[in-house]
Coordinates of C-alpha atoms and ligand atoms in Angstrom, one line a residue:
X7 CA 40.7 -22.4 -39.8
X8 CA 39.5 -26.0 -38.5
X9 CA 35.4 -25.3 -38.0
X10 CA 34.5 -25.2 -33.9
X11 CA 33.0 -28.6 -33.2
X12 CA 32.3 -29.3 -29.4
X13 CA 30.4 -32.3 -27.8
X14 CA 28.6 -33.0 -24.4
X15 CA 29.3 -35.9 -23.9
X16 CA 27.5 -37.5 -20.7
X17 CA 26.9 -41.3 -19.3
X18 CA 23.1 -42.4 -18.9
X19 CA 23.9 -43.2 -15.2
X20 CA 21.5 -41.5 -13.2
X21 CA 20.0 -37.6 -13.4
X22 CA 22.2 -34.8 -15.0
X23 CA 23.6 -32.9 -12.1
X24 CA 23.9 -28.9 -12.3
X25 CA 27.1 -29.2 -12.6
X26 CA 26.9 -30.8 -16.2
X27 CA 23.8 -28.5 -17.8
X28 CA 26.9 -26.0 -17.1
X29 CA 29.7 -28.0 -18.8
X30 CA 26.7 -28.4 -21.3
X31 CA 25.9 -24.6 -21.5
X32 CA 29.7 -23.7 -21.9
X33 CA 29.8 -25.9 -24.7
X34 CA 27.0 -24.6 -26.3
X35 CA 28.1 -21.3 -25.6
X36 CA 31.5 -21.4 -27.3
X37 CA 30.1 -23.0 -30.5
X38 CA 27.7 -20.4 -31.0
X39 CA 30.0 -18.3 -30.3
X40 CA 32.7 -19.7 -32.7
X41 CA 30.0 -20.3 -35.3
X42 CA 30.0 -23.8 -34.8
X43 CA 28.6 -27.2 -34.0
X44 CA 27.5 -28.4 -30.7
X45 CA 27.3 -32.3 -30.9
X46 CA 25.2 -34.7 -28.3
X47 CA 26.9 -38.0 -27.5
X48 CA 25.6 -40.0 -25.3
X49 CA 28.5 -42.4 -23.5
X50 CA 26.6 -45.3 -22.5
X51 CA 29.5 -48.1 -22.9
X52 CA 29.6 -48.7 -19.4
X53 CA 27.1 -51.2 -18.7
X54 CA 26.9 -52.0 -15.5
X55 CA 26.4 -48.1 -14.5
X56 CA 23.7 -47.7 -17.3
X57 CA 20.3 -46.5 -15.6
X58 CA 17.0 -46.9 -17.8
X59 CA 15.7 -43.2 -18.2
X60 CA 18.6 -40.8 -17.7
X61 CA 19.3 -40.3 -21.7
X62 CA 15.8 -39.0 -22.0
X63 CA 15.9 -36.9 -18.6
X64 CA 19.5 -35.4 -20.0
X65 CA 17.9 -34.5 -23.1
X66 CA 14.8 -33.1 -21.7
X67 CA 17.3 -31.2 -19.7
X68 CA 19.4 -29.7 -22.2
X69 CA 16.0 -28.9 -23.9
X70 CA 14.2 -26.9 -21.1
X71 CA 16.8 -24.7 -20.9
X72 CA 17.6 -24.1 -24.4
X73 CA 20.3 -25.9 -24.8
X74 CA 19.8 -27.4 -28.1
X75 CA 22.4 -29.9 -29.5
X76 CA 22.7 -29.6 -33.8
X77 CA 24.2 -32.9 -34.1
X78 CA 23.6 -35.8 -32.4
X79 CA 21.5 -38.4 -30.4
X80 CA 17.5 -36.5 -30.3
X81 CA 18.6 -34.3 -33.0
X82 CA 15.9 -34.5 -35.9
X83 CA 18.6 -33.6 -39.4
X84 CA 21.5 -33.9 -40.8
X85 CA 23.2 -36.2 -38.6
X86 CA 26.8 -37.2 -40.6
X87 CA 28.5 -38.6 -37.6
X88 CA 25.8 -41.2 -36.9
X89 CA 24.9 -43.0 -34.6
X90 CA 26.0 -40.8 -31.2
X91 CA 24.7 -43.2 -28.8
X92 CA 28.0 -45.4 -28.4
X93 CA 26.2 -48.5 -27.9
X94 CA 25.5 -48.6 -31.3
X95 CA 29.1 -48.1 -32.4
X96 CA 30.4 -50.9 -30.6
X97 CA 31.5 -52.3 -33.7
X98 CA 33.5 -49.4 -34.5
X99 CA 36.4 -49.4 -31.2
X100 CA 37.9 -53.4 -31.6
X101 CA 40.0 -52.0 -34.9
X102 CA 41.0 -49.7 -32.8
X103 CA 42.3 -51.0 -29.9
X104 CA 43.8 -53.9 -32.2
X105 CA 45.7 -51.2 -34.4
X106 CA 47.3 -50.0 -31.1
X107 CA 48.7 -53.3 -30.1
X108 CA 50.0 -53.9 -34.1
X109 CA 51.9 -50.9 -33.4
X110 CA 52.9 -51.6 -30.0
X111 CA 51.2 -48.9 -27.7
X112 CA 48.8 -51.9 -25.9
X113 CA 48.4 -55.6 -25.1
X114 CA 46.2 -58.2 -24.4
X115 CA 46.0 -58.8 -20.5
X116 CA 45.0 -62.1 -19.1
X117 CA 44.7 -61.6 -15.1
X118 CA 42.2 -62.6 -13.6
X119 CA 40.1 -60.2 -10.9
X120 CA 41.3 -62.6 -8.2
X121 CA 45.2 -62.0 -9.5
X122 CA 44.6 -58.3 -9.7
X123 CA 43.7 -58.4 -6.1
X124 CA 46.6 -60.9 -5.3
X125 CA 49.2 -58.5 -6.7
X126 CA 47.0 -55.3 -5.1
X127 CA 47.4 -57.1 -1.3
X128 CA 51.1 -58.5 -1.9
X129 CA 51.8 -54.9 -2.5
X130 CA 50.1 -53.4 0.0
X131 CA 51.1 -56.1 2.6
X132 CA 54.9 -54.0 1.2
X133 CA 53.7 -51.1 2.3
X134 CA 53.2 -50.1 -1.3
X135 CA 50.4 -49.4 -4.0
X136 CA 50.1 -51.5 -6.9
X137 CA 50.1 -49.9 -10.4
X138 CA 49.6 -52.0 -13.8
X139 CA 52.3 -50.3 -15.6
X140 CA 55.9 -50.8 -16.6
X141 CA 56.9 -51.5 -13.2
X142 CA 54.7 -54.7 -12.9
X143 CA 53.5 -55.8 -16.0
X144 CA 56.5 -57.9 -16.7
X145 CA 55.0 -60.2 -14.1
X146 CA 51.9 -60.5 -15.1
X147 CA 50.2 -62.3 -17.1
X148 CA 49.5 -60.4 -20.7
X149 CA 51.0 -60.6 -24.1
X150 CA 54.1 -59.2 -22.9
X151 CA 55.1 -61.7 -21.2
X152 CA 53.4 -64.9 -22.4
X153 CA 54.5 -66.7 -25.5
X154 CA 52.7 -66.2 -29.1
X155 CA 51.4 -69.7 -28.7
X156 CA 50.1 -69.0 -25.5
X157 CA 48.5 -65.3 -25.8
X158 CA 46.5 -66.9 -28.7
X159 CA 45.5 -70.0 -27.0
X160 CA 44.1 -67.8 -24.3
X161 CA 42.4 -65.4 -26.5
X162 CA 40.2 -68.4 -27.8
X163 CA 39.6 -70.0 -24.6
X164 CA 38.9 -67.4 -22.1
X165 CA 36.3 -64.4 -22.5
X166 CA 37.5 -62.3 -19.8
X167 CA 40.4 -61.2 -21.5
X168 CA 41.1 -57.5 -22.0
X169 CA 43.3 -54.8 -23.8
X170 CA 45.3 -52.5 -22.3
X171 CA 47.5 -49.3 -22.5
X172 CA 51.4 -49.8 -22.5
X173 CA 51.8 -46.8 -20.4
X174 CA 55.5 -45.8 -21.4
X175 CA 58.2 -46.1 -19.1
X176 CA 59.5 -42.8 -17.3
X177 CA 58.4 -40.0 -19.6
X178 CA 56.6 -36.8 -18.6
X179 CA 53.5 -36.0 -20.7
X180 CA 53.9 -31.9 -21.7
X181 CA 49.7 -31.1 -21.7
X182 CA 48.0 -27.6 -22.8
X183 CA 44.8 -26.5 -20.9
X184 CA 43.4 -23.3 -22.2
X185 CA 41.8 -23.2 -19.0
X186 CA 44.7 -24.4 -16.5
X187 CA 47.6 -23.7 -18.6
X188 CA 50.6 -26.1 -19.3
X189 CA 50.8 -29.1 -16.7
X190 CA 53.2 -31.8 -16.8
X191 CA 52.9 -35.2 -15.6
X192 CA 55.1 -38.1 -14.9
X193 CA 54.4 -41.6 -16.7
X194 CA 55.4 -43.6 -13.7
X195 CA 52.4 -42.3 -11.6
X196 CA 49.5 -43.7 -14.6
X197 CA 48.7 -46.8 -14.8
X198 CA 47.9 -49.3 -18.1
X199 CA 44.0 -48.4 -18.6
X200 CA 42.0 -51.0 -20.0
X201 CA 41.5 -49.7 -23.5
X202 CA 39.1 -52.4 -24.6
X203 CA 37.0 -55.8 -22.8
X204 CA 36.2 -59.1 -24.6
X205 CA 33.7 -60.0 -21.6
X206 CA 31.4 -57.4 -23.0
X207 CA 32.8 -56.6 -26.1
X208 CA 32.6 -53.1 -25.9
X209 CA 35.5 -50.5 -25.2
X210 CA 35.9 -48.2 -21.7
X211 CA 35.4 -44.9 -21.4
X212 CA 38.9 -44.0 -22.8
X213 CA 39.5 -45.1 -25.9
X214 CA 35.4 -45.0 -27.1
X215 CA 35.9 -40.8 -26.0
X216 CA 39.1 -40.7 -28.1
X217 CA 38.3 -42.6 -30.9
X218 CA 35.0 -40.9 -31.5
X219 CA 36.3 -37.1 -30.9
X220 CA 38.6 -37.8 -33.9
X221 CA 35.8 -39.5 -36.2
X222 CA 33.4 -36.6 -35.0
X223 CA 36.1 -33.8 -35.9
X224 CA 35.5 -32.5 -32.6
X225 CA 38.1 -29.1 -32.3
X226 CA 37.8 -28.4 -28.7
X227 CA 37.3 -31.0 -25.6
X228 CA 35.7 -29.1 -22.7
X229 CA 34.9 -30.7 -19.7
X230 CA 34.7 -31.0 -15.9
X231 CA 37.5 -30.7 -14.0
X232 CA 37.2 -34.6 -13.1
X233 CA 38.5 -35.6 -16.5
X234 CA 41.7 -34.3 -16.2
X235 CA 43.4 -36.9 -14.6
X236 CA 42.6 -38.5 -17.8
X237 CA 44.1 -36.2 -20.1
X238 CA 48.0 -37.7 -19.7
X239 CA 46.3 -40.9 -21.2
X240 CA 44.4 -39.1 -24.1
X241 CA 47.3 -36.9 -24.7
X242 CA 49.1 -40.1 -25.1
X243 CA 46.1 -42.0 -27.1
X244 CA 46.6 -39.2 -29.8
X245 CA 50.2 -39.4 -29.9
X246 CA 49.8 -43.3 -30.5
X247 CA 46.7 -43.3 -33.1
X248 CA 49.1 -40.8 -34.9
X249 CA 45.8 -38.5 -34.7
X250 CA 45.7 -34.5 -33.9
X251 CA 44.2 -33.8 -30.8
X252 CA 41.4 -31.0 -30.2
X253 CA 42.3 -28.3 -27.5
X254 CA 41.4 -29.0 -23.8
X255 CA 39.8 -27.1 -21.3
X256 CA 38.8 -28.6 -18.0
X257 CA 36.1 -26.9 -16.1
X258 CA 36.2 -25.4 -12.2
X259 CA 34.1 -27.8 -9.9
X260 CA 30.6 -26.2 -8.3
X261 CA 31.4 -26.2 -4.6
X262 CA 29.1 -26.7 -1.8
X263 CA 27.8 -23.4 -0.5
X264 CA 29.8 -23.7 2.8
X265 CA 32.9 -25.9 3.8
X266 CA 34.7 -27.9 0.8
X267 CA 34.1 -29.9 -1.5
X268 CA 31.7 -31.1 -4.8
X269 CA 28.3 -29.4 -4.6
X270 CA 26.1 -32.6 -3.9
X271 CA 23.0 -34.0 -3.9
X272 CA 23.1 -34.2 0.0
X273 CA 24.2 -30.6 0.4
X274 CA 20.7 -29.9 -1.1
X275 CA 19.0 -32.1 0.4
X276 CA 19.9 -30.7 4.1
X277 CA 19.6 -27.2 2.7
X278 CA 16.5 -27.1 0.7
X279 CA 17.8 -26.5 -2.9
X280 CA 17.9 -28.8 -6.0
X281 CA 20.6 -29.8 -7.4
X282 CA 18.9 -31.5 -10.4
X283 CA 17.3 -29.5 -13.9
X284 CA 14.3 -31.8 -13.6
X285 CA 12.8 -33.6 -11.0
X286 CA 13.9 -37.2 -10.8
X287 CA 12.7 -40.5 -10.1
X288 CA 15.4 -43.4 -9.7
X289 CA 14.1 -46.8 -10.9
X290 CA 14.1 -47.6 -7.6
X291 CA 11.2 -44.6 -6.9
X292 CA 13.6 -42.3 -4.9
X293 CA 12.4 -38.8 -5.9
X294 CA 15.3 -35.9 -6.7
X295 CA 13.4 -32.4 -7.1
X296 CA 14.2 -30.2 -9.9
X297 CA 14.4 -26.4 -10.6
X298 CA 11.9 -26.7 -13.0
X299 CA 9.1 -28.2 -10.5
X300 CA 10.5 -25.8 -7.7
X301 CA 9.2 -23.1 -9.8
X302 CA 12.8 -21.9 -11.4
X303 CA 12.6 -20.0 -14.4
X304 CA 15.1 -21.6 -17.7
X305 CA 16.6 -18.4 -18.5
X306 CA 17.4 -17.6 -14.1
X307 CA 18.6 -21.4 -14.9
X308 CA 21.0 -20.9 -17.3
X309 CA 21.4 -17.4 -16.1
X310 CA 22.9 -18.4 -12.9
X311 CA 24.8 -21.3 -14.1
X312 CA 26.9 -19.6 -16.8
X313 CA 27.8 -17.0 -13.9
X314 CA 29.3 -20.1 -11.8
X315 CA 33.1 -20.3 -13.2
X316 CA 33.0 -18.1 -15.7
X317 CA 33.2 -14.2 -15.2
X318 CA 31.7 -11.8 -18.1
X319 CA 35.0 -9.1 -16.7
X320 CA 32.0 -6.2 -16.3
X321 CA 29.5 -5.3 -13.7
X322 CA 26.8 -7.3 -15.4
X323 CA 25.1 -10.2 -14.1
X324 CA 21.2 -10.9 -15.7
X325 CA 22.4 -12.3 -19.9
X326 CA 20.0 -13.2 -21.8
X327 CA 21.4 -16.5 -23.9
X328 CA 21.8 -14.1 -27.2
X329 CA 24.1 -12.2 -24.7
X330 CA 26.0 -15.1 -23.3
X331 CA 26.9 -15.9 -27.0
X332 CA 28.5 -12.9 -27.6
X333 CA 30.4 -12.1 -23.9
X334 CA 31.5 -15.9 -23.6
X335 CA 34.8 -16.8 -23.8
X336 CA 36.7 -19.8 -21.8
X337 CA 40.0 -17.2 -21.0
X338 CA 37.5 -16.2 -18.8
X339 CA 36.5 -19.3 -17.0
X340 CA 38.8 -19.1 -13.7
X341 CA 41.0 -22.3 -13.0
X342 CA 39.6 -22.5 -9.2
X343 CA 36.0 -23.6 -8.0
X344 CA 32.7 -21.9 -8.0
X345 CA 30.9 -21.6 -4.7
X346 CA 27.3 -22.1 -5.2
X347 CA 24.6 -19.8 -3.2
X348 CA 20.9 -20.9 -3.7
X349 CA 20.3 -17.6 -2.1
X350 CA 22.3 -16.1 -5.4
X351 CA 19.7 -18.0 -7.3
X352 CA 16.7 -16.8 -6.2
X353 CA 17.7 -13.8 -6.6
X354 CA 18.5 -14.7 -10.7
X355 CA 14.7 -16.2 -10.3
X356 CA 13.5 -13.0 -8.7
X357 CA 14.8 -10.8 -11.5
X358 CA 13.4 -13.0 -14.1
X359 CA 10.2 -13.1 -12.3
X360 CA 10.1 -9.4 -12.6
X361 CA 11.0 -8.8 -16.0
X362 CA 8.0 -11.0 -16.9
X363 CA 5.1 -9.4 -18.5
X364 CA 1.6 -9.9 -16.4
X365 CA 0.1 -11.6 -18.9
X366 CA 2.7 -14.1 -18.9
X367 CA 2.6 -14.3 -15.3
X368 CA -1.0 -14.7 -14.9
X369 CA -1.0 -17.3 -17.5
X370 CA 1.4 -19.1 -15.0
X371 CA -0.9 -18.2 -12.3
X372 CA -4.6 -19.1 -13.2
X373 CA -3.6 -23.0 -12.8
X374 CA -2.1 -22.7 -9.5
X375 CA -5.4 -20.8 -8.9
X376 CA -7.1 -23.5 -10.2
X377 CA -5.7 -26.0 -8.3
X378 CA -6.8 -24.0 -5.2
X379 CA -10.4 -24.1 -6.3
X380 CA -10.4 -20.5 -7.8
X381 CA -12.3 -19.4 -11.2
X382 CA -11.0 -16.2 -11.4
X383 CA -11.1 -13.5 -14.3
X384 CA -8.3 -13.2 -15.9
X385 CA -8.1 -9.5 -16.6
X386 CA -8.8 -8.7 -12.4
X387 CA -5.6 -11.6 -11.6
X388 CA -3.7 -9.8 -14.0
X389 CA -3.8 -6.5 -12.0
X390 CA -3.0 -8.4 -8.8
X391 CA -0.5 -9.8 -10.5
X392 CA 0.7 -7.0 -11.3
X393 CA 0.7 -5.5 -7.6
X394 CA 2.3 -8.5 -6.2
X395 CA 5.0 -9.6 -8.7
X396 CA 7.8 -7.4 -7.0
X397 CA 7.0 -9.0 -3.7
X398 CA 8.0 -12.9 -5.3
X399 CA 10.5 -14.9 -6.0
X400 CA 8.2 -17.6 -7.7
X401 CA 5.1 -17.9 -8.9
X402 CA 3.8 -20.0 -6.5
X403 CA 4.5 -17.3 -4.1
X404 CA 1.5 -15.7 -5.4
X405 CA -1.1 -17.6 -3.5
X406 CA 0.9 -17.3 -0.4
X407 CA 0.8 -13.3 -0.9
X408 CA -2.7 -12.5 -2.0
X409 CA -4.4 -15.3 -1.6
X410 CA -7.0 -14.1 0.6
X411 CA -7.7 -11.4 -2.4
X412 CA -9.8 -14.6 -3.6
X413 CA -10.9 -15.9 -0.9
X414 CA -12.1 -15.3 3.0
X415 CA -9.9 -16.5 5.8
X416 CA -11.0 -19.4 7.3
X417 CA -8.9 -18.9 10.4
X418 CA -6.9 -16.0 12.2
X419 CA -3.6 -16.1 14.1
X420 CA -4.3 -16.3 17.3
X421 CA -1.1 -14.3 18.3
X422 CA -2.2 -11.0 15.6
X423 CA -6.2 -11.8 17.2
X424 CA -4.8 -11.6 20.9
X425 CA -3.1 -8.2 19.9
X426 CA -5.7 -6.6 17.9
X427 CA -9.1 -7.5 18.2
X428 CA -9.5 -5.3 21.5
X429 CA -13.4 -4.5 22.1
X430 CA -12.2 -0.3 21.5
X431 CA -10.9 -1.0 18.4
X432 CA -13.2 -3.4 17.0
X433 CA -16.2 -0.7 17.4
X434 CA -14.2 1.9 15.7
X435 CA -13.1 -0.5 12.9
X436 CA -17.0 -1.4 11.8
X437 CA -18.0 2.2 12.6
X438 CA -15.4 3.4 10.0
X439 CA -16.4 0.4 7.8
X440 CA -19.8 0.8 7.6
X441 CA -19.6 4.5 7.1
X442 CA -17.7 4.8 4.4
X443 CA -17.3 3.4 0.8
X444 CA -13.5 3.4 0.1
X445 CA -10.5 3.0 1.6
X446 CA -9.5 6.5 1.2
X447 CA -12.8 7.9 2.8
X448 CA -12.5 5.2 5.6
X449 CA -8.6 6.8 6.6
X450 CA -9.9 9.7 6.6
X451 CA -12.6 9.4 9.2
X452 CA -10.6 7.9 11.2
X453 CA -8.0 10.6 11.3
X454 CA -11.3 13.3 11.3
X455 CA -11.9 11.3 14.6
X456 CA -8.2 11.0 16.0
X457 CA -8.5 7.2 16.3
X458 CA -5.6 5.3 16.5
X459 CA -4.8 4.6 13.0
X460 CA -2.4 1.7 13.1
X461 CA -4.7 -0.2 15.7
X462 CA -8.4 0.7 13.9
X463 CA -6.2 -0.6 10.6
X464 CA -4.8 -3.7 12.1
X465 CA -8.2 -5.0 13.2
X466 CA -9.7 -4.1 9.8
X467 CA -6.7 -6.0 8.2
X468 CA -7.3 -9.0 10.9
X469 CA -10.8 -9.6 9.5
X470 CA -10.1 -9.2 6.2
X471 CA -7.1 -11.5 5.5
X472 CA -6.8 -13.3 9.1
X473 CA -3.3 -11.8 10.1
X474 CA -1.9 -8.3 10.7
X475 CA 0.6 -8.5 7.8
X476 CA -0.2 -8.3 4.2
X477 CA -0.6 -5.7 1.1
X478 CA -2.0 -2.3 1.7
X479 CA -5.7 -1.8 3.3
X480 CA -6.8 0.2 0.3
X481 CA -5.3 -2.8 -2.0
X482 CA -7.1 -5.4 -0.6
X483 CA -10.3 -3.3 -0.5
X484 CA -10.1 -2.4 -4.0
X485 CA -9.9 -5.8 -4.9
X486 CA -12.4 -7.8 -2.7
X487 CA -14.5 -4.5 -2.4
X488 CA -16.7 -2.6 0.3
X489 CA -19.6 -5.6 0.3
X490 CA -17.0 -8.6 0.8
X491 CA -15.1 -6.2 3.4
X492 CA -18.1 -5.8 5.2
X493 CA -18.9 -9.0 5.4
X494 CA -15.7 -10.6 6.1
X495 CA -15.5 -8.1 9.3
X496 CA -19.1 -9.4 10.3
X497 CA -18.0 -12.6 10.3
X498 CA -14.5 -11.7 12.1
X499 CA -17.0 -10.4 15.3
X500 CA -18.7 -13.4 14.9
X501 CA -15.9 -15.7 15.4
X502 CA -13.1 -13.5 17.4
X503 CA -13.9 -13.8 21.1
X504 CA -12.7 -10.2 22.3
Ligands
LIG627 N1 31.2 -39.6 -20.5 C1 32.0 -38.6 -19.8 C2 31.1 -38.0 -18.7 O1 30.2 -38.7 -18.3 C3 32.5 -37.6 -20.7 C4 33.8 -36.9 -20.3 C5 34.3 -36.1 -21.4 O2 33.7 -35.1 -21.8 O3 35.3 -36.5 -22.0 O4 31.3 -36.9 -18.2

């Protein structure tokens, strides 16, 4: 059997979007799965949407989540297919595109972008759409209709010349999606893509993805679900290249989490989530946040991402990647859209967060610590660390849960004070504080006197961490101990006007 070879195969025009880390993953996914190779190419023929940094934030991407390429642009070894960066195989497609012309499946088109629009407005004014194909070419100018002399008179003179497609005349293409199943499509509907363009000397999108799929032996072409209006055209580029095509699959589109549509950056925007691996800055200094700097875990990542189209058929929901490997398979990617929740993926973060060891944790934590002004001892974050990881989604939730573990308040809420601090149950609260050394001993004095409990508590717990929520009394004693307590409720009846 032909070896598994799959590529990702994305444009340098801007961030990598969510939605291509999965078409990335999947890839990755099905050749480890197959025993394969998973190949890097980076489709950068399109000039005028090139943006300077996005090949390095794609490949940081793919890297922070574990999504490492064998072959391919970044890829330190064996390499046999190089270059992968299609800018530097311009010199490769012009054969190409030529050889397809020799054998009459394209031409050389002369019309100008003024023309184009001249034809696209007569039509219109018709009440019809113009298509370059067999129904107009014949009146247009291109090597079909101009004389030998001609065609190579302009192909000398003029630089804006192109190559195009001869779409075929009334013929239904018969396509295969593993995904999607058979689909059939009428000629007359496609138009003749522009295979190839003297201005820059460098071919489009079409014929650089073909032609490089068969040099790079590539067995199986999955992709977003946006390509497929290309695949009549590539089924056809095969047929005329006289090449054998690699299976298709076409990925579901991530949807926005309510209404219709593509999940996009605007949908995040206006409901806090990223939508981006890795924060982003555009050339133009427009920032994008990232999972990563919003505190996401890789594995939730890729956790939560291989879960969006593709169903593992079980119960299961946390994988570990070794895990994906194995359950993946594309029969089980579902044809229609995946909703995305960013509630759904906290959650993923939440469980991750969880399974992490303290150590781990706290070694995540001491910075942010830092950052706050805090030297603390490792070994005592660890055990509140420990108490507090169930309570978080990130890590950075840490300081917002036990942050007064390390520190005093500086305020109280005014709301919790007005409630609270009552002159009754202040006296009781420093009577039971002073007279007692634990938390333990201090509950039960107060119960030996039939004191209110929850109101003697709640001014303790005002003092001590400046609100009446938080962890457990006897937590936050054990931690900051008896002398701090003490202290921090002196300094409570000093500020707290009763
Ligand atoms: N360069 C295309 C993209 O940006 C690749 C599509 C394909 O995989 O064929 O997504």
């Amino acid at each position: 059997m032909k070896r598994t070879r799959v590529r990702f195969a994305p444009s340098p025009t801007g961030p990598l979007h969510m939605g291509g880390v999965r078409t990335a993953l999947y890839n990755y996914l099905f050749a480890k799965k197959n025993g394969g190779d998973f190949i890097l190419r980076i489709e950068d023929t399109d000039s005028h949407r090139f943006v300077p940094g996005a090949e390095q934030y794609i490949i940081e991407s793919l890297r922070w989540c574990g999504i490492i390429p064998n072959e391919g642009v970044g890829v330190e070894g064996a390499n046999p297919h190089a270059p992968y960066r299609q800018s530097e195989r311009r010199g490769i497609y012009r054969k190409y595109a030529e050889q397809l012309i020799e054998n009459g499946y394209a031409y050389y088109a002369f019309d100008t972008a003024e023309e184009l629009e001249k034809a696209r407005s007569e039509a219109e004014a018709a009440g019809q759409t113009f298509i370059y194909n067999a129904a107009t070419r014949g009146s247009l100018r291109n090597s079909l209709t101009l004389s030998q002399e001609e065609v190579s008179q302009l192909l000398n003179s003029r630089s804006d010349w192109t190559i195009r497609f001869r779409m075929p005349e009334e013929r239904t293409v018969q396509m295969d999606d593993i995904i999607r199943g058979h689909i059939e499509v009428e000629t007359s509907t496609l138009d003749d893509k522009v295979l190839w363009k003297r201005a820059d000397e460098l071919p489009t999108y079409h014929l650089a993805n073909i032609v490089d799929d068969h040099l790079m032996e590539i067995s199986h072409v999955i992709r977003g679900e946006e390509w497929l209006p290309s695949l009549p055209l590539h089924y056809l580029l095969y047929e005329a290249f006289g090449w054998e095509r690699p299976l298709f699959a076409h990925l579901p589109l991530l949807l926005k989490p309510v209404g219709n549509g593509k999940l996009s950056k605007r949908d995040g925007d206006k409901m806090g989530f990223p939508v981006f691996p890795l924060k982003w800055v555009s050339p133009e200094g427009e920032v994008s946040r990232g999972y990563r700097e919003d505190g996401y875990f890789p594995d939730a990542f890729v956790n939560l991402l291989a879960l969006l189209g593709w169903n593992p058929g079980t119960e299961q929901e946390i994988f570990s990647m070794d895990e994906l490997i194995e359950a993946f398979s594309l029969e089980k990617v579902g044809k229609s859209g995946a909703k995305f929740n960013p509630d759904k993926a906290k959650w993923f973060n939440k469980e991750y967060l969880r399974m992490r060891s303290d150590e781990e944790l706290t070694g995540l934590f001491m910075p942010v610590l830092a950052e706050h002004g805090i030297n603390a001892e490792p070994n005592r974050v660890k055990e509140i660390v420990a108490l507090i990881k169930e309570r978080a989604t990130f890590v950075s939730d840490f300081w917002d849960i036990a942050w007064y573990l390390f520190k005093a308040p500086e305020e109280y809420v005014q709301k919790d004070a007005a409630k609270f601090w009552k002159s009754e149950n202040v006296q009781m609260a420093g009577e039971a504080l002073t007279a007692t050394s634990s938390a333990q001993e201090m509950e039960e004095y107060i119960r030996a006197k039939e004191w209110p409990m929850g109101k003697v508590m709640n001014c303790i717990r005002l003092a001590l961490t400046g609100s009446s929520n938080g962890l457990g009394i006897a937590d936050i004693m054990r931690f900051i101990g008896r002398e701090e307590a003490l202290a921090r409720f002196h300094r409570a009846e000093e500020r707290l006007i009763i």
